[in-house]
Amino acid sequence: MSSHLLIEVYIFVLAVFVGFQLISKVPSVLHTPLMSATNAIHGIILVGAIALAASVHGALDVAISVAAVFLATLNVVGGYVVTDRILGMFKKKSAERPTE
Amino acid sequence: MNILLQVGYLLTAILFILGVMRLRSPATARSGNLIAASGMVIAFIVTVIRYHSFSWGLIGLTLILGAIAGTYAAKKVRMTAMPQMVALFNGMGGGAASLVSIGELHSNWVHGISSPGASISALLTVLIGSLSFTGSLLAFAKLQEWVSGRPITFGGQKLFNGILLLIAVVLGIYMSVSGGRQDFTLLTIYVILAAVLGFLVVLPIGGADMPVVISLLNAFTGLAAAATGFLLANNVLIIAGALVGASGTILTQQMSRAMNRPIQNIIFGAFGKVASGAPGAVG
């Protein structure tokens, strides 16, 4: 258990460093799409929601897992489609950002 | 037993990182998004293969409904309304992380399992996830102008928020250390506290500053996903969550710098303005 946890902490810390390094100097046109894309990436929680749905039995727990799967699916699918639409705009009128 | 799962998750982690790398330049950004999405598809497939014991009808239907609703909302929205859509989907992710932890915690309690480590990660997720959920929904409502975009403040708000956070943290610690105390009422109070905090944190922020706040809440949801990864011993959740948490934090800094507004001014700025009797900054 404790060595298992230690490995998980390793993974977490290394991934945090990767995350810090990835976004260093990004042009500000890409701020919104990057926010939107990383938003879709944390939709990976869907994986956790499915794992939960496979392990629970009581009615309340099943309801909770179904709600979690639904919200996570919205996050994943909506997130990627929105990002793709924002980036699709770049081709038509390059450079200019629509909002903010 | 789950080599396929682990290899799939490793591939997913690699594709997520490559995707974000390509998103750093306008020319490659769109392919970056597709690469990250293909990573998600791989993670989804290996997860469904590994955890096939769920009710296929129920979960399948939920997945289809979620996918249709998500695609419809994302396709239908006006181009100018993109930031609030990101806020909305971010809120969904935070809510999902929170629900997964609540479900796992409750299921453990029903089976008489209690481990302090699992409780801590679960309660941390519930706090961050619920806060991100309601905060993002309010950010969405403000940008959509369902709620006034003006900063909304009341006297002693900072102190009030601080006290609420303190109560939530104390309650969380109490529930974690007293492993035997498996009280659903306490957990409900805890969830409500976190949800109210999310509202109150976003309430005093004006519409113009909202994109930066959404980016911050996005980083929060990433951390919530990572904490869920510790709870479920799921590496891809830890990696993707940590990645989003860290890159989201840097992105938030860069966005506030691009606006020439230090992040603490955005989060706490409205209070000074109200005190001097000039609630400006309309979105």
Tab-separated table of C-alpha atoms in Angstrom:
chain	number	residue	atom	x	y	z
A	1	MET	CA	0.000	0.000	0.000
A	2	SER	CA	2.550	2.584	1.055
A	3	SER	CA	4.975	1.780	-1.794
A	4	HIS	CA	1.992	1.856	-4.134
A	5	LEU	CA	1.073	5.296	-2.840
A	6	LEU	CA	4.669	6.414	-3.207
A	7	ILE	CA	4.685	5.446	-6.894
A	8	GLU	CA	1.446	7.369	-7.372
A	9	VAL	CA	3.029	10.431	-5.752
A	10	TYR	CA	6.016	10.049	-8.125
A	11	ILE	CA	3.681	9.962	-11.101
A	12	PHE	CA	1.754	12.978	-9.841
A	13	VAL	CA	4.840	15.100	-9.221
A	14	LEU	CA	6.405	14.260	-12.593
A	15	ALA	CA	3.156	14.992	-14.422
A	16	VAL	CA	2.926	18.343	-12.620
A	17	PHE	CA	6.404	19.217	-13.886
A	18	VAL	CA	5.448	18.243	-17.430
A	19	GLY	CA	2.336	20.403	-17.121
A	20	PHE	CA	4.352	23.402	-15.924
A	21	GLN	CA	6.887	22.999	-18.740
A	22	LEU	CA	4.320	22.486	-21.490
A	23	ILE	CA	2.765	25.927	-21.226
A	24	SER	CA	5.679	28.304	-21.259
A	25	LYS	CA	5.423	30.923	-23.963
A	26	VAL	CA	2.117	30.555	-25.732
A	27	PRO	CA	0.721	33.255	-28.061
A	28	SER	CA	-2.362	34.792	-26.486
A	29	VAL	CA	-4.611	33.736	-29.409
A	30	LEU	CA	-4.134	30.211	-28.141
A	31	HIS	CA	-5.151	30.919	-24.527
A	32	THR	CA	-8.838	30.128	-25.052
A	33	PRO	CA	-8.289	26.966	-27.140
A	34	LEU	CA	-5.689	25.693	-24.670
A	35	MET	CA	-8.075	26.280	-21.796
A	36	SER	CA	-10.786	24.492	-23.733
A	37	ALA	CA	-8.542	21.551	-24.709
A	38	THR	CA	-7.227	20.996	-21.187
A	39	ASN	CA	-10.844	21.265	-20.047
A	40	ALA	CA	-11.667	18.339	-22.336
A	41	ILE	CA	-8.638	16.396	-21.057
A	42	HIS	CA	-9.836	16.441	-17.452
A	43	GLY	CA	-12.975	14.821	-18.809
A	44	ILE	CA	-10.812	11.681	-18.349
A	45	ILE	CA	-12.761	11.515	-15.083
A	46	LEU	CA	-15.181	9.546	-17.283
A	47	VAL	CA	-12.823	6.601	-16.805
A	48	GLY	CA	-13.286	6.886	-13.043
A	49	ALA	CA	-17.055	7.189	-13.431
A	50	ILE	CA	-17.178	3.966	-15.480
A	51	ALA	CA	-14.969	2.156	-12.957
A	52	LEU	CA	-17.322	3.298	-10.202
A	53	ALA	CA	-20.394	2.184	-12.157
A	54	ALA	CA	-18.854	-1.296	-12.458
A	55	SER	CA	-18.256	-1.665	-8.728
A	56	VAL	CA	-21.427	-0.328	-7.057
A	57	HIS	CA	-24.678	-2.129	-6.280
A	58	GLY	CA	-27.142	-0.149	-4.133
A	59	ALA	CA	-29.730	2.043	-5.866
A	60	LEU	CA	-28.245	5.262	-4.481
A	61	ASP	CA	-24.712	4.353	-5.564
A	62	VAL	CA	-25.885	3.329	-9.028
A	63	ALA	CA	-27.729	6.657	-9.369
A	64	ILE	CA	-24.599	8.544	-8.304
A	65	SER	CA	-22.432	6.643	-10.799
A	66	VAL	CA	-24.903	7.197	-13.646
A	67	ALA	CA	-24.992	10.930	-12.906
A	68	ALA	CA	-21.183	10.967	-12.845
A	69	VAL	CA	-20.977	9.167	-16.204
A	70	PHE	CA	-23.439	11.641	-17.714
A	71	LEU	CA	-21.615	14.759	-16.497
A	72	ALA	CA	-18.208	13.354	-17.501
A	73	THR	CA	-19.480	12.481	-20.992
A	74	LEU	CA	-20.721	16.054	-21.410
A	75	ASN	CA	-17.277	17.292	-20.331
A	76	VAL	CA	-15.388	15.046	-22.766
A	77	VAL	CA	-17.576	15.331	-25.852
A	78	GLY	CA	-18.542	18.978	-25.399
A	79	GLY	CA	-14.964	19.906	-24.547
A	80	TYR	CA	-13.416	18.431	-27.680
A	81	VAL	CA	-16.139	19.684	-30.018
A	82	VAL	CA	-15.926	23.226	-28.624
A	83	THR	CA	-12.125	23.203	-28.937
A	84	ASP	CA	-12.358	21.965	-32.507
A	85	ARG	CA	-14.832	24.707	-33.374
A	86	ILE	CA	-12.639	27.409	-31.824
A	87	LEU	CA	-9.595	26.110	-33.718
A	88	GLY	CA	-11.563	25.707	-36.939
A	89	MET	CA	-12.083	29.460	-36.843
A	90	PHE	CA	-8.325	30.004	-37.130
A	91	LYS	CA	-8.274	28.855	-40.725
A	92	LYS	CA	-10.938	31.275	-41.930
A	93	LYS	CA	-9.783	34.431	-40.199
A	94	SER	CA	-6.345	33.790	-38.838
A	95	ALA	CA	-4.927	35.640	-35.862
A	96	GLU	CA	-7.993	37.485	-34.514
A	97	ARG	CA	-9.628	36.097	-31.416
A	98	PRO	CA	-13.407	36.408	-31.152
A	99	THR	CA	-13.814	37.199	-27.477
A	100	GLU	CA	-12.071	38.707	-24.506
B	1	MET	CA	-4.694	-9.045	-15.140
B	2	ASN	CA	-4.894	-5.601	-16.622
B	3	ILE	CA	-1.870	-5.213	-18.884
B	4	LEU	CA	-4.179	-3.978	-21.635
B	5	LEU	CA	-5.547	-1.321	-19.289
B	6	GLN	CA	-2.098	-0.105	-18.230
B	7	VAL	CA	-0.695	-0.036	-21.779
B	8	GLY	CA	-3.792	1.780	-22.957
B	9	TYR	CA	-3.478	4.330	-20.160
B	10	LEU	CA	0.205	4.865	-20.951
B	11	LEU	CA	-0.678	5.515	-24.591
B	12	THR	CA	-3.389	7.918	-23.464
B	13	ALA	CA	-0.947	9.838	-21.267
B	14	ILE	CA	1.521	10.111	-24.165
B	15	LEU	CA	-1.188	11.292	-26.570
B	16	PHE	CA	-2.438	13.887	-24.059
B	17	ILE	CA	1.047	15.340	-23.673
B	18	LEU	CA	1.706	15.311	-27.447
B	19	GLY	CA	-1.693	16.891	-28.009
B	20	VAL	CA	-1.028	19.764	-25.619
B	21	MET	CA	2.433	20.230	-27.190
B	22	ARG	CA	0.850	20.693	-30.603
B	23	LEU	CA	-1.723	23.062	-29.154
B	24	ARG	CA	1.015	25.572	-28.429
B	25	SER	CA	1.233	26.755	-32.032
B	26	PRO	CA	-1.690	27.871	-34.215
B	27	ALA	CA	-0.577	25.793	-37.211
B	28	THR	CA	-0.651	22.470	-35.341
B	29	ALA	CA	-3.302	23.261	-32.741
B	30	ARG	CA	-6.232	21.555	-34.376
B	31	SER	CA	-4.351	18.293	-34.875
B	32	GLY	CA	-3.243	18.572	-31.247
B	33	ASN	CA	-6.840	18.587	-30.140
B	34	LEU	CA	-7.552	15.521	-32.275
B	35	ILE	CA	-4.528	13.693	-30.852
B	36	ALA	CA	-5.715	14.419	-27.299
B	37	ALA	CA	-9.212	13.246	-28.268
B	38	SER	CA	-7.830	9.971	-29.667
B	39	GLY	CA	-6.047	9.450	-26.339
B	40	MET	CA	-9.408	9.826	-24.647
B	41	VAL	CA	-10.971	7.254	-26.987
B	42	ILE	CA	-8.234	4.721	-26.149
B	43	ALA	CA	-8.688	5.285	-22.412
B	44	PHE	CA	-12.438	4.879	-22.801
B	45	ILE	CA	-12.152	1.619	-24.763
B	46	VAL	CA	-9.672	-0.108	-22.445
B	47	THR	CA	-11.716	1.011	-19.429
B	48	VAL	CA	-14.932	-0.404	-20.835
B	49	ILE	CA	-13.136	-3.699	-21.632
B	50	ARG	CA	-11.619	-3.915	-18.166
B	51	TYR	CA	-14.669	-2.813	-16.136
B	52	HIS	CA	-17.309	-4.566	-18.191
B	53	SER	CA	-19.423	-5.592	-15.210
B	54	PHE	CA	-21.552	-2.436	-15.218
B	55	SER	CA	-25.118	-2.427	-16.446
B	56	TRP	CA	-24.596	-2.055	-20.198
B	57	GLY	CA	-28.094	-0.797	-20.949
B	58	LEU	CA	-28.093	1.891	-18.307
B	59	ILE	CA	-24.525	3.117	-18.788
B	60	GLY	CA	-24.717	2.793	-22.577
B	61	LEU	CA	-27.852	4.915	-22.664
B	62	THR	CA	-26.271	7.483	-20.340
B	63	LEU	CA	-23.170	7.676	-22.531
B	64	ILE	CA	-25.235	8.121	-25.698
B	65	LEU	CA	-27.439	10.806	-24.114
B	66	GLY	CA	-24.384	12.618	-22.738
B	67	ALA	CA	-22.612	12.499	-26.090
B	68	ILE	CA	-25.672	13.787	-27.959
B	69	ALA	CA	-26.311	16.575	-25.439
B	70	GLY	CA	-22.624	17.570	-25.388
B	71	THR	CA	-22.306	17.636	-29.176
B	72	TYR	CA	-25.579	19.517	-29.578
B	73	ALA	CA	-24.659	22.170	-27.012
B	74	ALA	CA	-21.147	22.580	-28.412
B	75	LYS	CA	-22.324	22.811	-32.044
B	76	LYS	CA	-25.284	25.055	-31.374
B	77	VAL	CA	-23.578	27.730	-29.320
B	78	ARG	CA	-22.621	31.072	-30.885
B	79	MET	CA	-18.924	31.636	-31.515
B	80	THR	CA	-18.897	34.543	-29.078
B	81	ALA	CA	-20.345	32.335	-26.357
B	82	MET	CA	-17.426	29.875	-26.347
B	83	PRO	CA	-15.926	30.913	-22.980
B	84	GLN	CA	-19.170	30.183	-21.136
B	85	MET	CA	-19.454	26.816	-22.878
B	86	VAL	CA	-15.974	25.971	-21.608
B	87	ALA	CA	-17.142	27.058	-18.143
B	88	LEU	CA	-20.232	24.878	-18.385
B	89	PHE	CA	-18.318	21.768	-19.498
B	90	ASN	CA	-15.665	22.448	-16.871
B	91	GLY	CA	-18.400	22.526	-14.241
B	92	MET	CA	-19.687	19.169	-15.496
B	93	GLY	CA	-16.196	17.694	-15.049
B	94	GLY	CA	-15.920	19.065	-11.516
B	95	GLY	CA	-19.357	17.700	-10.678
B	96	ALA	CA	-18.428	14.305	-12.141
B	97	ALA	CA	-15.202	14.125	-10.086
B	98	SER	CA	-17.139	15.048	-6.973
B	99	LEU	CA	-19.824	12.425	-7.663
B	100	VAL	CA	-17.274	9.684	-8.337
B	101	SER	CA	-15.663	10.371	-4.958
B	102	ILE	CA	-18.995	10.552	-3.134
B	103	GLY	CA	-20.080	7.288	-4.756
B	104	GLU	CA	-16.800	5.517	-3.975
B	105	LEU	CA	-16.814	6.780	-0.382
B	106	HIS	CA	-20.425	5.789	0.179
B	107	SER	CA	-19.930	2.391	-1.426
B	108	ASN	CA	-16.903	1.813	0.856
B	109	TRP	CA	-18.973	2.769	3.872
B	110	VAL	CA	-21.759	0.385	2.894
B	111	HIS	CA	-19.196	-2.434	2.730
B	112	GLY	CA	-17.641	-1.360	6.010
B	113	ILE	CA	-14.334	-0.359	4.408
B	114	SER	CA	-12.660	2.740	5.780
B	115	SER	CA	-9.148	3.850	4.997
B	116	PRO	CA	-7.896	7.295	6.029
B	117	GLY	CA	-5.869	7.656	2.807
B	118	ALA	CA	-8.862	6.982	0.608
B	119	SER	CA	-11.035	9.273	2.731
B	120	ILE	CA	-8.570	12.140	2.397
B	121	SER	CA	-8.367	11.909	-1.412
B	122	ALA	CA	-12.136	11.492	-1.655
B	123	LEU	CA	-12.923	14.448	0.588
B	124	LEU	CA	-10.346	16.620	-1.194
B	125	THR	CA	-11.964	15.772	-4.533
B	126	VAL	CA	-15.428	16.507	-3.180
B	127	LEU	CA	-14.289	19.923	-1.903
B	128	ILE	CA	-12.465	21.002	-5.090
B	129	GLY	CA	-14.886	19.338	-7.493
B	130	SER	CA	-18.058	20.749	-5.926
B	131	LEU	CA	-16.503	24.197	-5.670
B	132	SER	CA	-15.518	24.027	-9.333
B	133	PHE	CA	-19.002	22.783	-10.251
B	134	THR	CA	-20.993	25.651	-8.741
B	135	GLY	CA	-18.303	28.246	-9.494
B	136	SER	CA	-18.310	27.267	-13.171
B	137	LEU	CA	-22.108	27.268	-13.338
B	138	LEU	CA	-22.183	30.792	-11.916
B	139	ALA	CA	-19.443	31.869	-14.350
B	140	PHE	CA	-21.583	30.439	-17.143
B	141	ALA	CA	-24.705	32.229	-15.873
B	142	LYS	CA	-22.832	35.526	-15.581
B	143	LEU	CA	-21.380	35.365	-19.100
B	144	GLN	CA	-24.739	34.230	-20.462
B	145	GLU	CA	-26.223	37.230	-18.607
B	146	TRP	CA	-28.711	35.108	-16.728
B	147	VAL	CA	-27.103	36.738	-13.705
B	148	SER	CA	-25.777	40.286	-13.710
B	149	GLY	CA	-22.194	40.365	-14.959
B	150	ARG	CA	-21.369	43.051	-12.401
B	151	PRO	CA	-19.338	42.092	-9.342
B	152	ILE	CA	-21.726	41.256	-6.506
B	153	THR	CA	-20.368	41.889	-3.035
B	154	PHE	CA	-21.661	42.180	0.493
B	155	GLY	CA	-20.061	43.296	3.734
B	156	GLY	CA	-17.672	40.865	5.382
B	157	GLN	CA	-17.756	38.562	2.370
B	158	LYS	CA	-14.065	37.671	2.537
B	159	LEU	CA	-14.344	36.831	6.221
B	160	PHE	CA	-17.529	34.840	5.601
B	161	ASN	CA	-15.858	32.830	2.795
B	162	GLY	CA	-12.841	32.238	5.008
B	163	ILE	CA	-15.007	30.934	7.840
B	164	LEU	CA	-16.943	28.648	5.480
B	165	LEU	CA	-13.689	27.250	4.080
B	166	LEU	CA	-12.352	26.720	7.597
B	167	ILE	CA	-15.515	24.858	8.640
B	168	ALA	CA	-15.300	22.684	5.520
B	169	VAL	CA	-11.627	21.877	6.124
B	170	VAL	CA	-12.212	21.059	9.810
B	171	LEU	CA	-15.201	18.898	8.888
B	172	GLY	CA	-13.138	17.140	6.207
B	173	ILE	CA	-10.275	16.435	8.605
B	174	TYR	CA	-12.734	15.200	11.242
B	175	MET	CA	-14.359	12.807	8.772
B	176	SER	CA	-10.940	11.565	7.547
B	177	VAL	CA	-9.377	10.850	10.946
B	178	SER	CA	-12.464	9.388	12.617
B	179	GLY	CA	-12.495	6.434	10.244
B	180	GLY	CA	-15.346	4.783	12.079
B	181	ARG	CA	-17.629	7.772	11.689
B	182	GLN	CA	-19.326	7.116	8.395
B	183	ASP	CA	-21.988	9.719	8.493
B	184	PHE	CA	-23.854	10.515	5.291
B	185	THR	CA	-25.424	13.612	6.865
B	186	LEU	CA	-21.991	15.070	7.605
B	187	LEU	CA	-20.899	14.301	4.041
B	188	THR	CA	-24.000	16.067	2.704
B	189	ILE	CA	-23.264	19.144	4.825
B	190	TYR	CA	-19.687	19.048	3.544
B	191	VAL	CA	-20.824	18.914	-0.105
B	192	ILE	CA	-23.233	21.816	0.448
B	193	LEU	CA	-20.493	23.891	2.105
B	194	ALA	CA	-18.153	23.318	-0.854
B	195	ALA	CA	-20.905	24.120	-3.359
B	196	VAL	CA	-21.848	27.351	-1.575
B	197	LEU	CA	-18.175	28.332	-1.465
B	198	GLY	CA	-17.921	27.908	-5.243
B	199	PHE	CA	-20.793	30.352	-5.726
B	200	LEU	CA	-19.422	32.864	-3.240
B	201	VAL	CA	-15.917	32.849	-4.724
B	202	VAL	CA	-17.176	33.690	-8.232
B	203	LEU	CA	-19.942	36.103	-7.091
B	204	PRO	CA	-17.692	39.184	-6.621
B	205	ILE	CA	-15.928	38.770	-9.972
B	206	GLY	CA	-16.976	40.841	-12.965
B	207	GLY	CA	-17.816	39.459	-16.412
B	208	ALA	CA	-14.698	40.850	-18.087
B	209	ASP	CA	-12.421	38.894	-15.758
B	210	MET	CA	-14.420	35.705	-16.130
B	211	PRO	CA	-12.181	33.903	-18.689
B	212	VAL	CA	-9.284	34.006	-16.224
B	213	VAL	CA	-11.521	32.628	-13.474
B	214	ILE	CA	-12.746	29.860	-15.777
B	215	SER	CA	-9.126	28.955	-16.473
B	216	LEU	CA	-8.474	28.804	-12.722
B	217	LEU	CA	-11.536	26.618	-12.155
B	218	ASN	CA	-10.310	24.442	-15.028
B	219	ALA	CA	-7.033	23.893	-13.162
B	220	PHE	CA	-9.092	23.088	-10.035
B	221	THR	CA	-11.084	20.428	-11.853
B	222	GLY	CA	-7.803	18.944	-13.079
B	223	LEU	CA	-6.608	18.640	-9.500
B	224	ALA	CA	-9.937	17.088	-8.512
B	225	ALA	CA	-9.450	14.477	-11.252
B	226	ALA	CA	-5.918	13.775	-9.996
B	227	ALA	CA	-7.194	13.349	-6.411
B	228	THR	CA	-9.809	10.910	-7.737
B	229	GLY	CA	-6.909	9.046	-9.356
B	230	PHE	CA	-5.344	8.578	-5.913
B	231	LEU	CA	-8.690	7.382	-4.565
B	232	LEU	CA	-9.227	4.815	-7.335
B	233	ALA	CA	-5.510	3.974	-7.776
B	234	ASN	CA	-5.877	4.999	-11.409
B	235	ASN	CA	-2.690	6.289	-13.036
B	236	VAL	CA	-4.199	7.937	-16.078
B	237	LEU	CA	-6.471	10.039	-13.848
B	238	ILE	CA	-3.435	11.114	-11.822
B	239	ILE	CA	-1.382	11.987	-14.905
B	240	ALA	CA	-4.119	13.787	-16.851
B	241	GLY	CA	-5.371	15.572	-13.729
B	242	ALA	CA	-1.891	16.725	-12.709
B	243	LEU	CA	-1.181	17.811	-16.285
B	244	VAL	CA	-4.323	19.948	-16.440
B	245	GLY	CA	-3.854	21.251	-12.907
B	246	ALA	CA	-0.298	22.410	-13.612
B	247	SER	CA	-0.718	23.686	-17.175
B	248	GLY	CA	-4.017	25.316	-16.173
B	249	THR	CA	-2.274	27.206	-13.387
B	250	ILE	CA	0.424	28.507	-15.761
B	251	LEU	CA	-2.228	29.363	-18.348
B	252	THR	CA	-4.220	31.294	-15.750
B	253	GLN	CA	-1.110	33.306	-14.893
B	254	GLN	CA	-0.419	34.043	-18.547
B	255	MET	CA	-4.004	35.078	-19.215
B	256	SER	CA	-4.074	37.476	-16.292
B	257	ARG	CA	-0.695	38.845	-17.375
B	258	ALA	CA	-2.012	39.366	-20.922
B	259	MET	CA	-4.859	41.410	-19.396
B	260	ASN	CA	-2.421	43.332	-17.212
B	261	ARG	CA	-4.362	42.230	-14.157
B	262	PRO	CA	-2.537	40.329	-11.419
B	263	ILE	CA	-4.537	37.256	-10.479
B	264	GLN	CA	-5.141	38.426	-6.903
B	265	ASN	CA	-6.710	41.641	-8.269
B	266	ILE	CA	-9.114	39.548	-10.297
B	267	ILE	CA	-10.101	37.288	-7.420
B	268	PHE	CA	-10.246	39.938	-4.716
B	269	GLY	CA	-10.303	43.189	-6.737
B	270	ALA	CA	-14.048	43.854	-6.531
B	271	PHE	CA	-13.903	44.382	-2.785
B	272	GLY	CA	-11.699	47.462	-2.996
B	273	LYS	CA	-13.864	48.971	-5.727
B	274	VAL	CA	-17.044	48.621	-3.738
B	275	ALA	CA	-15.402	50.110	-0.695
B	276	SER	CA	-14.489	53.203	-2.730
B	277	GLY	CA	-18.046	53.374	-4.020
B	278	ALA	CA	-17.372	52.695	-7.686
B	279	PRO	CA	-18.522	49.245	-8.779
B	280	GLY	CA	-17.274	49.499	-12.367
B	281	ALA	CA	-15.825	46.688	-14.496
B	282	VAL	CA	-18.889	45.626	-16.422
B	283	GLY	CA	-18.456	42.624	-18.741
